[in-house]
Coordinates of C-alpha atoms and ligand atoms in Angstrom, one line a residue:
M1 CA 112.7 78.9 100.4
R2 CA 112.7 78.7 103.8
R3 CA 112.4 82.4 104.5
L4 CA 109.9 82.7 101.8
R5 CA 107.7 80.3 104.1
L6 CA 108.5 82.0 107.3
N7 CA 107.1 85.5 105.6
Q8 CA 103.9 83.8 104.4
D9 CA 103.3 82.6 107.8
W10 CA 103.7 86.0 109.4
I11 CA 101.6 87.5 106.6
G12 CA 99.0 84.8 107.7
R13 CA 98.8 85.8 111.4
I14 CA 99.1 89.4 110.6
R15 CA 96.0 88.8 108.4
L16 CA 94.4 87.0 110.9
A17 CA 95.0 89.9 113.6
L18 CA 93.5 92.4 111.3
T19 CA 90.4 90.5 110.8
I20 CA 90.0 90.3 114.6
V21 CA 90.4 94.0 115.1
G22 CA 88.5 94.8 112.3
L23 CA 91.3 97.5 110.6
P24 CA 90.0 99.4 107.7
Y25 CA 91.5 97.3 105.0
A26 CA 93.2 94.2 105.0
V27 CA 97.0 93.4 104.2
C28 CA 96.9 93.6 100.3
K29 CA 97.6 90.3 98.9
P30 CA 99.9 90.2 95.9
E31 CA 98.8 88.6 93.0
T32 CA 101.8 86.5 92.2
R33 CA 104.3 84.6 94.5
L34 CA 108.0 85.6 95.2
S35 CA 110.2 83.2 93.2
S36 CA 113.6 82.0 94.3
S37 CA 115.0 84.2 91.7
S38 CA 113.4 87.1 92.9
P39 CA 115.6 90.3 92.7
L40 CA 114.9 91.1 96.3
S41 CA 118.3 89.9 97.3
I42 CA 121.2 92.6 97.6
I43 CA 123.6 91.7 94.6
H44 CA 126.3 93.3 96.2
S45 CA 126.9 94.5 99.5
P46 CA 128.7 97.7 99.5
S47 CA 131.9 98.6 101.5
A48 CA 132.6 101.9 103.1
A49 CA 134.5 102.7 100.0
D50 CA 131.4 102.6 97.8
W51 CA 129.6 105.4 99.9
V52 CA 130.2 109.1 98.9
H53 CA 129.0 112.3 100.7
N54 CA 126.4 114.2 98.8
P55 CA 126.7 118.0 100.3
Y56 CA 123.2 119.0 98.9
T57 CA 120.9 116.4 100.7
N58 CA 123.6 115.9 103.4
T59 CA 123.7 112.1 103.0
L60 CA 126.0 109.5 102.3
R61 CA 124.9 107.6 99.0
M62 CA 126.1 104.6 97.0
T63 CA 128.4 105.1 94.1
S64 CA 126.7 102.9 91.8
S65 CA 123.3 101.2 91.8
T66 CA 124.4 98.3 93.6
V67 CA 121.1 97.0 94.8
A68 CA 118.7 95.5 92.6
P69 CA 115.1 97.3 92.5
P70 CA 112.2 96.3 94.2
P71 CA 109.9 93.7 92.1
H72 CA 106.7 94.7 90.9
L73 CA 104.2 92.4 93.1
K74 CA 102.4 94.8 95.7
S75 CA 101.5 97.1 92.8
R76 CA 99.2 94.3 91.3
C77 CA 97.7 93.2 94.8
Q78 CA 94.0 92.4 95.1
P79 CA 91.9 94.2 96.0
Y80 CA 93.0 97.6 95.3
P81 CA 93.7 99.3 98.9
G82 CA 90.8 101.1 100.4
S83 CA 88.4 99.6 98.2
Q84 CA 86.7 96.2 96.9
I85 CA 88.0 97.1 93.5
K86 CA 89.7 94.1 91.7
R87 CA 92.4 95.2 89.4
F88 CA 92.4 93.6 85.9
P89 CA 95.0 90.5 86.6
V90 CA 98.3 90.8 85.1
P91 CA 100.5 87.9 85.1
D92 CA 104.3 87.9 85.5
D93 CA 105.0 87.8 81.8
K94 CA 102.7 90.6 81.0
V95 CA 103.9 93.3 83.3
D96 CA 106.2 95.0 81.0
W97 CA 104.7 97.5 78.7
S98 CA 106.8 96.1 75.8
M99 CA 104.6 93.0 75.6
V100 CA 102.1 93.7 73.2
W101 CA 98.5 92.8 75.0
P102 CA 95.6 94.1 73.0
Q103 CA 93.1 92.4 75.8
Y104 CA 94.6 94.5 78.5
L105 CA 91.7 96.4 80.1
P106 CA 92.7 98.0 83.4
V107 CA 90.0 99.3 85.8
Q108 CA 89.7 102.8 86.2
H109 CA 89.6 104.2 89.7
T110 CA 90.6 107.5 91.2
D111 CA 89.7 107.6 94.9
P112 CA 86.7 109.9 95.5
N113 CA 89.0 111.5 98.4
V114 CA 91.3 112.2 95.9
A115 CA 89.1 113.2 93.0
S116 CA 87.6 115.8 95.4
R117 CA 90.9 117.9 94.9
P118 CA 92.5 118.0 98.2
T119 CA 95.6 120.5 98.1
W120 CA 97.9 117.4 98.0
A121 CA 96.2 116.2 94.9
D122 CA 96.5 117.4 91.3
P123 CA 93.4 118.2 89.3
D124 CA 91.9 115.6 87.0
L125 CA 93.9 115.5 83.7
G126 CA 92.1 118.0 81.1
S127 CA 90.9 120.0 83.7
K128 CA 91.3 123.6 83.0
A129 CA 94.3 125.7 83.9
F130 CA 96.2 122.2 84.7
S131 CA 99.1 121.7 82.2
P132 CA 101.3 119.5 84.5
R133 CA 105.0 119.3 82.7
F134 CA 105.6 115.8 83.0
N135 CA 109.5 114.8 83.4
R136 CA 110.4 118.0 84.7
V137 CA 110.2 119.9 88.0
D138 CA 107.1 121.7 87.6
G139 CA 107.1 124.7 90.0
P140 CA 107.3 123.4 93.4
V141 CA 106.1 119.9 92.2
D142 CA 108.8 117.5 91.3
R143 CA 107.5 115.4 88.3
T144 CA 110.8 113.5 87.4
S145 CA 111.4 110.2 88.4
F146 CA 114.4 108.6 89.5
L147 CA 113.9 105.8 86.8
G148 CA 114.8 108.4 83.9
D149 CA 112.0 109.8 81.8
Y150 CA 108.5 108.1 81.6
E151 CA 106.4 107.7 78.7
L152 CA 102.9 109.4 78.5
L153 CA 100.3 107.4 76.6
Q154 CA 97.1 109.4 75.6
N155 CA 98.7 112.1 77.9
R156 CA 98.9 110.0 80.7
P157 CA 102.3 109.3 82.5
L158 CA 102.7 105.5 82.4
N159 CA 104.3 103.5 85.3
P160 CA 108.0 102.8 84.2
R161 CA 107.8 99.3 86.1
G162 CA 104.9 98.1 84.0
R163 CA 101.3 97.2 84.1
T164 CA 99.2 97.1 87.3
G165 CA 95.8 96.4 86.3
L166 CA 94.6 99.6 87.3
A167 CA 94.2 103.1 85.6
G168 CA 93.7 106.4 87.0
R169 CA 95.4 107.5 90.4
G170 CA 93.5 105.2 93.0
L171 CA 94.6 106.6 96.3
L172 CA 97.8 108.7 95.1
G173 CA 97.7 112.5 94.7
R174 CA 99.8 113.1 91.6
W175 CA 100.0 111.7 88.1
G176 CA 103.1 110.0 87.7
P177 CA 105.6 109.9 90.4
N178 CA 104.7 110.7 93.9
H179 CA 107.8 111.1 95.9
A180 CA 108.1 110.2 99.4
A181 CA 111.4 110.1 102.0
D182 CA 111.8 107.4 104.4
P183 CA 113.8 107.9 107.5
I184 CA 115.2 104.7 109.2
V185 CA 116.3 105.3 112.5
T186 CA 118.5 102.3 113.9
R187 CA 120.3 101.3 117.1
W188 CA 122.1 98.3 118.3
K189 CA 119.9 95.8 120.8
V190 CA 121.8 95.7 124.0
D191 CA 121.1 93.5 127.3
A192 CA 120.9 94.8 130.7
T193 CA 124.4 95.2 131.0
G194 CA 124.7 97.2 127.7
Q195 CA 126.3 94.3 125.6
K196 CA 125.3 94.0 122.1
V197 CA 123.0 91.3 121.4
S198 CA 123.6 88.7 118.9
H199 CA 121.1 86.8 117.0
P200 CA 121.5 82.9 117.8
A201 CA 121.4 81.6 114.1
S202 CA 123.3 84.2 112.4
R203 CA 125.5 85.3 115.3
R204 CA 125.5 88.8 114.3
P205 CA 124.5 91.8 116.3
V206 CA 120.9 92.8 116.3
L207 CA 119.9 96.2 115.2
Q208 CA 116.6 97.7 115.9
F209 CA 114.4 100.3 114.4
I210 CA 111.7 102.7 114.7
S211 CA 108.6 101.3 113.1
I212 CA 105.3 102.6 112.9
K213 CA 101.9 100.6 112.5
R214 CA 100.0 102.3 109.5
K215 CA 96.5 103.5 110.4
D216 CA 95.5 102.6 107.0
C217 CA 96.5 99.2 106.4
G218 CA 97.7 98.5 109.8
E219 CA 100.9 97.0 108.4
W220 CA 104.1 97.9 109.9
A221 CA 106.5 100.3 108.2
V222 CA 109.4 102.9 108.2
P223 CA 107.5 106.1 109.3
G224 CA 108.1 107.9 106.1
G225 CA 105.8 110.3 104.1
M226 CA 105.2 112.4 101.0
V227 CA 107.6 115.1 100.1
D228 CA 105.6 118.5 100.2
P229 CA 105.7 120.8 97.3
G230 CA 109.2 122.8 97.4
E231 CA 110.3 120.7 100.7
T232 CA 113.7 119.2 100.4
V233 CA 114.0 115.5 101.2
T234 CA 116.2 116.3 104.3
L235 CA 113.4 118.1 105.7
T236 CA 110.6 115.3 105.0
L237 CA 112.8 112.8 106.5
Q238 CA 113.0 114.8 109.9
R239 CA 109.2 116.2 109.6
E240 CA 107.7 112.7 109.0
F241 CA 109.8 111.2 111.7
S242 CA 109.1 113.9 114.2
E243 CA 105.3 113.7 113.2
E244 CA 104.7 110.2 113.1
A245 CA 107.1 108.6 115.6
L246 CA 107.1 111.3 118.4
N247 CA 103.7 112.7 117.5
S248 CA 105.4 116.2 117.7
L249 CA 102.3 118.0 116.4
A250 CA 100.5 117.4 119.4
L251 CA 103.5 118.0 121.9
P252 CA 103.3 121.1 124.0
A253 CA 105.2 124.0 122.6
A254 CA 108.3 123.7 125.0
E255 CA 108.3 120.0 124.7
R256 CA 108.1 120.3 121.0
A257 CA 111.1 123.0 120.8
Q258 CA 113.4 120.3 123.2
T259 CA 112.5 117.5 120.8
H260 CA 113.1 119.4 117.8
Q261 CA 116.7 120.3 119.1
R262 CA 117.5 116.6 120.2
I263 CA 116.3 115.0 116.9
T264 CA 118.0 117.8 114.6
Q265 CA 121.3 116.5 116.0
L266 CA 120.7 113.0 114.7
F267 CA 119.2 114.2 111.5
T268 CA 122.1 116.7 110.6
A269 CA 124.5 114.0 110.7
P270 CA 125.0 112.7 107.1
G271 CA 122.5 109.6 107.1
L272 CA 123.3 106.6 104.8
Q273 CA 121.2 106.8 101.7
V274 CA 120.2 103.2 101.2
Y275 CA 117.7 103.4 98.6
R276 CA 116.6 105.8 95.8
G277 CA 113.9 104.9 93.5
Y278 CA 110.4 103.2 92.5
V279 CA 108.6 101.9 95.4
D280 CA 106.5 98.8 95.0
D281 CA 103.6 100.3 96.9
P282 CA 100.0 98.8 96.8
R283 CA 98.6 102.2 95.9
N284 CA 100.6 102.2 92.6
T285 CA 98.5 102.3 89.4
D286 CA 99.3 102.5 85.7
N287 CA 99.4 106.2 85.9
A288 CA 100.5 107.1 89.4
W289 CA 103.3 105.4 91.6
M290 CA 105.5 106.0 94.7
E291 CA 109.1 106.5 94.6
T292 CA 111.5 107.3 97.7
V293 CA 114.8 108.0 99.3
A294 CA 115.5 106.0 102.1
V295 CA 118.0 107.2 104.5
N296 CA 119.5 105.6 107.6
F297 CA 120.3 107.7 110.8
H298 CA 122.0 105.5 113.2
D299 CA 122.3 106.1 117.1
E300 CA 125.7 104.3 117.4
T301 CA 125.9 104.7 121.3
G302 CA 122.3 104.4 122.1
N303 CA 122.0 107.6 124.0
S304 CA 120.6 110.2 121.4
V305 CA 117.3 109.3 120.1
S306 CA 117.0 106.2 121.8
E307 CA 116.1 108.1 124.8
L308 CA 113.2 109.9 123.1
P309 CA 109.6 108.9 124.5
L310 CA 108.2 107.4 121.3
Q311 CA 104.2 108.3 120.7
A312 CA 102.7 107.5 117.5
G313 CA 101.0 110.8 115.6
D314 CA 99.4 111.5 112.4
D315 CA 99.1 108.5 110.1
A316 CA 100.6 106.0 112.7
G317 CA 98.6 103.8 115.1
Q318 CA 101.5 102.9 117.1
V319 CA 105.1 103.1 117.1
T320 CA 107.9 100.9 118.6
W321 CA 111.6 99.5 118.1
V322 CA 111.4 96.4 116.2
D323 CA 114.3 94.1 115.5
L324 CA 115.9 93.8 111.9
D325 CA 114.9 90.5 110.6
S326 CA 114.1 89.3 107.2
A327 CA 110.9 87.4 108.5
F328 CA 109.2 90.5 109.9
P329 CA 106.9 91.6 107.5
L330 CA 106.8 95.3 106.1
Y331 CA 104.7 97.8 104.1
A332 CA 105.7 98.0 100.3
S333 CA 109.3 97.9 99.5
H334 CA 110.6 98.5 103.1
S335 CA 112.2 95.2 103.9
H336 CA 114.4 96.0 101.0
F337 CA 115.5 99.0 102.5
L338 CA 116.1 97.4 105.9
E339 CA 118.0 94.4 104.4
T340 CA 120.5 96.8 103.0
V341 CA 121.0 98.9 106.3
A342 CA 121.6 95.2 107.9
K343 CA 124.2 94.3 105.2
E344 CA 125.7 97.6 105.3
R345 CA 126.4 97.7 109.0
G346 CA 127.0 94.1 109.5
A347 CA 124.0 93.2 111.3
H348 CA 121.6 90.2 111.6
W349 CA 119.0 89.9 108.8
Ligands
RP5_1 C1 105.7 104.3 100.5 O1 104.6 105.3 101.0 C2 107.0 105.1 100.9 O2 108.0 104.3 101.1 C3 106.6 105.8 102.2 O3 106.9 105.1 103.3 C4 105.3 106.0 102.1 C5 104.7 107.3 102.1 O4 103.1 107.3 102.0 P1 102.4 107.9 102.9 O5 103.0 107.3 104.4 O6 102.5 109.4 103.2 O7 101.0 107.5 103.0 O8 105.6 104.0 99.4

Protein backbone atom coordinates (compact mmCIF):
# COMPACT_ATOMS: atom_id res chain seq x y z
CA MET A 1 0.00 0.00 0.00
CA ARG A 2 2.87 2.33 0.82
CA ARG A 3 4.23 1.79 -2.68
CA LEU A 4 0.86 2.53 -4.23
CA ARG A 5 0.60 5.83 -2.39
CA LEU A 6 4.07 6.77 -3.54
CA ASN A 7 3.17 5.96 -7.13
CA GLN A 8 0.06 8.07 -6.99
CA ASP A 9 1.99 10.98 -5.51
CA TRP A 10 4.38 10.76 -8.44
CA ILE A 11 1.60 10.54 -10.97
CA GLY A 12 0.01 13.60 -9.38
CA ARG A 13 3.27 15.56 -9.57
CA ILE A 14 3.92 14.53 -13.17
CA ARG A 15 0.37 15.44 -14.16
CA LEU A 16 0.82 18.84 -12.54
CA ALA A 17 4.09 19.36 -14.40
CA LEU A 18 2.48 18.33 -17.68
CA THR A 19 -0.33 20.79 -17.11
CA ILE A 20 2.23 23.53 -16.59
CA VAL A 21 4.25 22.79 -19.71
CA GLY A 22 1.12 22.00 -21.75
CA LEU A 23 2.07 18.71 -23.37
CA PRO A 24 -0.02 17.31 -26.25
CA TYR A 25 -1.93 15.03 -23.94
CA ALA A 26 -1.86 14.41 -20.24
CA VAL A 27 -0.81 11.17 -18.59
CA CYS A 28 -3.60 8.73 -19.23
CA LYS A 29 -5.54 7.98 -16.07
CA PRO A 30 -6.36 4.33 -15.39
CA GLU A 31 -10.05 3.81 -14.74
CA THR A 32 -9.37 1.42 -11.90
CA ARG A 33 -6.96 1.47 -8.98
CA LEU A 34 -4.30 -1.14 -8.40
CA SER A 35 -5.35 -3.48 -5.66
CA SER A 36 -2.97 -5.05 -3.18
CA SER A 37 -3.49 -8.34 -5.01
CA SER A 38 -2.37 -6.79 -8.30
CA PRO A 39 -0.43 -9.32 -10.40
CA LEU A 40 2.27 -6.68 -10.93
CA SER A 41 4.56 -8.51 -8.54
CA ILE A 42 7.05 -11.13 -9.65
CA ILE A 43 5.82 -14.59 -8.72
CA HIS A 44 9.28 -16.05 -8.69
CA SER A 45 12.59 -14.30 -8.97
CA PRO A 46 14.56 -16.43 -11.43
CA SER A 47 18.06 -17.60 -10.72
CA ALA A 48 20.85 -17.89 -13.31
CA ALA A 49 19.82 -21.50 -13.91
CA ASP A 50 16.43 -20.30 -15.20
CA TRP A 51 17.96 -18.50 -18.20
CA VAL A 52 18.72 -20.18 -21.50
CA HIS A 53 20.46 -18.80 -24.55
CA ASN A 54 18.36 -18.40 -27.70
CA PRO A 55 20.80 -18.42 -30.63
CA TYR A 56 18.22 -16.99 -33.03
CA THR A 57 17.54 -13.75 -31.17
CA ASN A 58 20.86 -13.79 -29.30
CA THR A 59 19.12 -13.34 -25.98
CA LEU A 60 19.10 -15.15 -22.71
CA ARG A 61 15.53 -15.82 -21.82
CA MET A 62 13.60 -17.31 -18.96
CA THR A 63 12.91 -21.01 -19.27
CA SER A 64 9.33 -20.67 -18.07
CA SER A 65 6.77 -17.93 -17.69
CA THR A 66 7.93 -16.99 -14.23
CA VAL A 67 6.69 -13.41 -14.43
CA ALA A 68 3.02 -12.56 -14.09
CA PRO A 69 1.53 -10.72 -17.08
CA PRO A 70 0.79 -7.03 -16.57
CA PRO A 71 -2.73 -6.12 -15.48
CA HIS A 72 -5.17 -4.69 -18.00
CA LEU A 73 -5.44 -1.19 -16.48
CA LYS A 74 -3.87 1.46 -18.70
CA SER A 75 -5.71 -0.10 -21.65
CA ARG A 76 -8.91 1.25 -20.07
CA CYS A 77 -7.57 4.77 -19.38
CA GLN A 78 -9.67 7.88 -19.88
CA PRO A 79 -9.64 9.78 -22.16
CA TYR A 80 -8.18 7.79 -25.06
CA PRO A 81 -4.65 9.18 -25.75
CA GLY A 82 -4.36 12.01 -28.25
CA SER A 83 -8.10 12.71 -28.10
CA GLN A 84 -10.96 13.74 -25.89
CA ILE A 85 -12.73 10.46 -26.61
CA LYS A 86 -14.09 8.68 -23.55
CA ARG A 87 -13.97 4.91 -23.67
CA PHE A 88 -17.10 2.96 -22.75
CA PRO A 89 -16.41 2.36 -19.04
CA VAL A 90 -15.46 -1.26 -18.36
CA PRO A 91 -15.49 -2.39 -14.72
CA ASP A 92 -12.89 -4.93 -13.55
CA ASP A 93 -15.34 -7.82 -13.56
CA LYS A 94 -16.35 -7.18 -17.19
CA VAL A 95 -12.89 -7.03 -18.75
CA ASP A 96 -12.87 -10.71 -19.65
CA TRP A 97 -14.74 -11.50 -22.88
CA SER A 98 -16.16 -14.61 -21.23
CA MET A 99 -18.40 -12.37 -19.10
CA VAL A 100 -21.59 -11.99 -21.09
CA TRP A 101 -22.44 -8.28 -21.27
CA PRO A 102 -25.10 -7.40 -23.86
CA GLN A 103 -25.03 -3.72 -22.81
CA TYR A 104 -21.39 -3.34 -23.88
CA LEU A 105 -21.20 -0.64 -26.55
CA PRO A 106 -17.56 0.30 -27.20
CA VAL A 107 -16.82 3.67 -28.78
CA GLN A 108 -15.56 3.29 -32.39
CA HIS A 109 -12.35 5.21 -33.01
CA THR A 110 -9.49 5.06 -35.47
CA ASP A 111 -7.24 8.10 -35.38
CA PRO A 112 -7.48 10.15 -38.62
CA ASN A 113 -3.71 9.81 -39.06
CA VAL A 114 -4.00 6.00 -39.00
CA ALA A 115 -7.06 6.08 -41.26
CA SER A 116 -5.11 8.17 -43.79
CA ARG A 117 -3.06 5.02 -44.49
CA PRO A 118 0.55 5.85 -43.69
CA THR A 119 3.00 3.09 -44.72
CA TRP A 120 3.11 1.68 -41.16
CA ALA A 121 -0.66 1.16 -40.93
CA ASP A 122 -3.03 -1.49 -42.30
CA PRO A 123 -5.89 -0.46 -44.56
CA ASP A 124 -9.38 -0.65 -43.11
CA LEU A 125 -10.86 -4.12 -42.86
CA GLY A 126 -13.04 -4.76 -45.89
CA SER A 127 -10.83 -2.58 -48.14
CA LYS A 128 -10.12 -3.96 -51.56
CA ALA A 129 -6.96 -6.05 -51.81
CA PHE A 130 -6.57 -6.26 -48.03
CA SER A 131 -6.97 -9.81 -46.73
CA PRO A 132 -4.88 -10.03 -43.58
CA ARG A 133 -3.93 -13.51 -42.39
CA PHE A 134 -4.60 -13.23 -38.69
CA ASN A 135 -2.70 -15.53 -36.31
CA ARG A 136 -0.06 -16.00 -39.02
CA VAL A 137 3.16 -14.42 -40.17
CA ASP A 138 1.56 -12.52 -43.02
CA GLY A 139 4.33 -11.71 -45.51
CA PRO A 140 6.61 -9.23 -43.71
CA VAL A 141 4.00 -8.51 -40.98
CA ASP A 142 3.88 -10.74 -37.93
CA ARG A 143 0.21 -11.11 -36.98
CA THR A 144 0.81 -13.84 -34.40
CA SER A 145 0.41 -13.12 -30.70
CA PHE A 146 2.73 -14.16 -27.87
CA LEU A 147 -0.46 -15.10 -26.02
CA GLY A 148 -1.45 -17.77 -28.56
CA ASP A 149 -4.22 -17.67 -31.14
CA TYR A 150 -6.65 -14.80 -30.67
CA GLU A 151 -10.32 -14.88 -31.59
CA LEU A 152 -12.03 -12.95 -34.35
CA LEU A 153 -15.45 -11.37 -33.95
CA GLN A 154 -17.13 -10.19 -37.14
CA ASN A 155 -13.71 -10.52 -38.84
CA ARG A 156 -12.03 -8.23 -36.31
CA PRO A 157 -9.30 -9.56 -34.00
CA LEU A 158 -10.29 -9.52 -30.32
CA ASN A 159 -7.88 -8.20 -27.70
CA PRO A 160 -6.81 -11.35 -25.82
CA ARG A 161 -6.65 -9.49 -22.50
CA GLY A 162 -10.26 -8.39 -22.74
CA ARG A 163 -12.43 -5.32 -23.23
CA THR A 164 -10.99 -1.80 -23.41
CA GLY A 165 -14.14 0.26 -24.06
CA LEU A 166 -12.93 1.29 -27.52
CA ALA A 167 -13.27 -0.51 -30.86
CA GLY A 168 -11.26 0.14 -34.03
CA ARG A 169 -7.52 0.79 -34.02
CA GLY A 170 -7.26 4.09 -32.17
CA LEU A 171 -3.65 5.22 -32.62
CA LEU A 172 -2.29 1.78 -33.55
CA GLY A 173 -1.48 0.88 -37.13
CA ARG A 174 -2.10 -2.88 -37.17
CA TRP A 175 -5.29 -4.80 -36.59
CA GLY A 176 -4.48 -7.33 -33.86
CA PRO A 177 -0.99 -7.40 -32.33
CA ASN A 178 1.38 -4.48 -32.93
CA HIS A 179 4.86 -5.78 -32.20
CA ALA A 180 7.51 -3.68 -30.45
CA ALA A 181 10.94 -4.19 -28.88
CA ASP A 182 12.22 -2.52 -25.70
CA PRO A 183 15.98 -2.18 -25.03
CA ILE A 184 16.72 -1.72 -21.32
CA VAL A 185 20.31 -0.46 -21.09
CA THR A 186 21.65 -0.48 -17.53
CA ARG A 187 24.75 0.32 -15.49
CA TRP A 188 25.50 0.47 -11.76
CA LYS A 189 25.23 3.84 -10.03
CA VAL A 190 28.66 4.73 -8.66
CA ASP A 191 30.05 7.51 -6.45
CA ALA A 192 33.01 9.80 -7.20
CA THR A 193 35.44 7.03 -6.23
CA GLY A 194 33.77 4.48 -8.53
CA GLN A 195 32.14 2.52 -5.66
CA LYS A 196 28.61 1.17 -6.21
CA VAL A 197 25.97 3.27 -4.46
CA SER A 198 23.50 1.35 -2.27
CA HIS A 199 19.99 2.53 -1.54
CA PRO A 200 19.61 3.60 2.13
CA ALA A 201 16.31 1.72 2.55
CA SER A 202 16.91 -1.59 0.76
CA ARG A 203 20.73 -1.52 1.15
CA ARG A 204 20.92 -2.96 -2.33
CA PRO A 205 23.09 -1.46 -5.09
CA VAL A 206 21.24 0.94 -7.35
CA LEU A 207 20.98 0.27 -11.09
CA GLN A 208 20.45 3.04 -13.60
CA PHE A 209 18.78 2.71 -16.99
CA ILE A 210 18.54 4.94 -20.03
CA SER A 211 15.11 6.49 -20.11
CA ILE A 212 13.45 8.75 -22.64
CA LYS A 213 10.63 11.18 -22.13
CA ARG A 214 8.06 10.41 -24.81
CA LYS A 215 7.02 13.39 -26.89
CA ASP A 216 3.46 12.14 -27.37
CA CYS A 217 2.42 11.93 -23.71
CA GLY A 218 5.34 13.31 -21.69
CA GLU A 219 5.77 10.05 -19.75
CA TRP A 220 9.20 8.52 -19.05
CA ALA A 221 9.75 5.22 -20.86
CA VAL A 222 12.23 2.67 -22.12
CA PRO A 223 13.43 3.81 -25.60
CA GLY A 224 11.48 1.09 -27.42
CA GLY A 225 9.68 1.13 -30.71
CA MET A 226 7.78 -0.83 -33.31
CA VAL A 227 9.32 -3.76 -35.14
CA ASP A 228 9.34 -2.72 -38.81
CA PRO A 229 7.92 -5.23 -41.33
CA GLY A 230 10.47 -7.98 -41.93
CA GLU A 231 12.84 -6.64 -39.25
CA THR A 232 14.31 -8.88 -36.57
CA VAL A 233 13.76 -7.98 -32.92
CA THR A 234 17.53 -7.83 -32.42
CA LEU A 235 17.80 -5.13 -35.04
CA THR A 236 14.80 -3.18 -33.72
CA LEU A 237 16.34 -3.09 -30.24
CA GLN A 238 19.55 -1.50 -31.49
CA ARG A 239 17.88 0.77 -34.06
CA GLU A 240 15.33 2.20 -31.63
CA PHE A 241 18.00 2.77 -28.98
CA SER A 242 20.26 4.55 -31.49
CA GLU A 243 17.46 6.74 -32.86
CA GLU A 244 15.80 7.71 -29.58
CA ALA A 245 18.66 7.82 -27.06
CA LEU A 246 21.60 8.78 -29.29
CA ASN A 247 19.77 10.69 -32.03
CA SER A 248 21.75 8.66 -34.57
CA LEU A 249 19.67 9.85 -37.52
CA ALA A 250 20.88 13.43 -36.99
CA LEU A 251 24.58 12.64 -36.41
CA PRO A 252 27.18 13.45 -39.06
CA ALA A 253 28.14 10.29 -41.01
CA ALA A 254 31.55 9.77 -39.36
CA GLU A 255 30.16 10.18 -35.85
CA ARG A 256 27.23 7.91 -36.67
CA ALA A 257 29.55 5.15 -37.84
CA GLN A 258 31.62 5.44 -34.65
CA THR A 259 28.52 5.35 -32.44
CA HIS A 260 27.19 2.39 -34.38
CA GLN A 261 30.41 0.46 -33.83
CA ARG A 262 30.38 1.11 -30.09
CA ILE A 263 26.80 0.18 -29.44
CA THR A 264 27.01 -2.86 -31.69
CA GLN A 265 29.48 -4.28 -29.17
CA LEU A 266 26.91 -3.91 -26.40
CA PHE A 267 23.98 -5.15 -28.46
CA THR A 268 25.74 -8.20 -29.88
CA ALA A 269 26.45 -9.55 -26.42
CA PRO A 270 23.46 -11.68 -25.43
CA GLY A 271 20.93 -9.58 -23.53
CA LEU A 272 18.60 -10.81 -20.82
CA GLN A 273 15.12 -11.19 -22.22
CA VAL A 274 13.07 -10.02 -19.26
CA TYR A 275 9.66 -9.96 -20.88
CA ARG A 276 7.83 -11.17 -23.95
CA GLY A 277 4.11 -10.64 -24.23
CA TYR A 278 1.19 -8.25 -24.01
CA VAL A 279 1.81 -4.62 -23.06
CA ASP A 280 -0.76 -2.72 -21.02
CA ASP A 281 -0.42 0.27 -23.35
CA PRO A 282 -2.87 3.20 -23.14
CA ARG A 283 -3.34 3.04 -26.95
CA ASN A 284 -4.76 -0.51 -26.84
CA THR A 285 -8.25 -1.12 -28.16
CA ASP A 286 -10.59 -4.11 -28.46
CA ASN A 287 -9.13 -4.83 -31.91
CA ALA A 288 -5.50 -3.62 -31.76
CA TRP A 289 -2.95 -3.98 -28.99
CA MET A 290 0.76 -3.77 -28.18
CA GLU A 291 3.06 -6.74 -27.57
CA THR A 292 6.79 -6.54 -26.95
CA VAL A 293 10.07 -8.26 -26.27
CA ALA A 294 12.03 -6.42 -23.56
CA VAL A 295 15.75 -7.16 -23.36
CA ASN A 296 18.28 -5.94 -20.80
CA PHE A 297 21.78 -4.98 -22.02
CA HIS A 298 23.98 -4.35 -19.01
CA ASP A 299 27.23 -2.34 -18.94
CA GLU A 300 28.77 -4.04 -15.90
CA THR A 301 32.01 -2.07 -15.85
CA GLY A 302 30.45 1.26 -16.80
CA ASN A 303 32.94 1.96 -19.55
CA SER A 304 30.97 0.94 -22.62
CA VAL A 305 27.67 2.64 -23.42
CA SER A 306 27.95 4.75 -20.26
CA GLU A 307 30.47 6.91 -22.04
CA LEU A 308 28.27 7.66 -25.05
CA PRO A 309 26.81 11.15 -25.21
CA LEU A 310 23.04 10.83 -24.80
CA GLN A 311 20.95 12.94 -27.13
CA ALA A 312 17.19 12.67 -27.53
CA GLY A 313 15.97 11.96 -31.03
CA ASP A 314 12.94 10.78 -33.01
CA ASP A 315 9.99 10.21 -30.58
CA ALA A 316 12.03 11.27 -27.53
CA GLY A 317 11.88 14.76 -26.02
CA GLN A 318 14.56 14.09 -23.39
CA VAL A 319 16.95 11.28 -22.53
CA THR A 320 18.82 10.59 -19.30
CA TRP A 321 20.07 7.90 -16.91
CA VAL A 322 17.42 7.19 -14.25
CA ASP A 323 17.76 5.19 -11.02
CA LEU A 324 15.69 2.00 -10.99
CA ASP A 325 13.12 2.49 -8.24
CA SER A 326 9.55 1.26 -7.92
CA ALA A 327 8.39 4.80 -7.11
CA PHE A 328 9.37 6.16 -10.53
CA PRO A 329 6.29 6.07 -12.81
CA LEU A 330 6.80 4.78 -16.33
CA TYR A 331 4.85 4.40 -19.56
CA ALA A 332 2.68 1.33 -20.20
CA SER A 333 4.08 -1.85 -18.57
CA HIS A 334 7.68 -0.62 -18.44
CA SER A 335 7.91 -0.67 -14.61
CA HIS A 336 7.07 -4.34 -14.78
CA PHE A 337 10.09 -5.01 -17.06
CA LEU A 338 12.43 -2.99 -14.84
CA GLU A 339 11.27 -4.79 -11.71
CA THR A 340 12.40 -8.04 -13.33
CA VAL A 341 15.77 -6.52 -14.25
CA ALA A 342 16.28 -5.29 -10.67
CA LYS A 343 15.33 -8.63 -9.14
CA GLU A 344 17.48 -10.59 -11.56
CA ARG A 345 20.54 -8.43 -10.94
CA GLY A 346 20.04 -8.17 -7.16
CA ALA A 347 19.53 -4.43 -7.36
CA HIS A 348 17.37 -2.00 -5.42
CA TRP A 349 13.76 -1.75 -6.52
C1 LIG B 1 5.01 0.23 -25.79
O1 LIG B 1 5.05 1.13 -26.87
C2 LIG B 1 6.15 -0.71 -26.03
O2 LIG B 1 6.58 -1.29 -24.82
C3 LIG B 1 7.19 0.18 -26.67
O3 LIG B 1 8.00 0.79 -25.70
C4 LIG B 1 6.37 1.28 -27.34
C5 LIG B 1 6.39 1.21 -28.85
O4 LIG B 1 5.60 2.23 -29.40
P1 LIG B 1 6.22 3.57 -29.99
O5 LIG B 1 7.28 4.06 -29.01
O6 LIG B 1 6.88 3.19 -31.29
O7 LIG B 1 5.10 4.52 -30.12
O8 LIG B 1 3.80 -0.43 -25.73
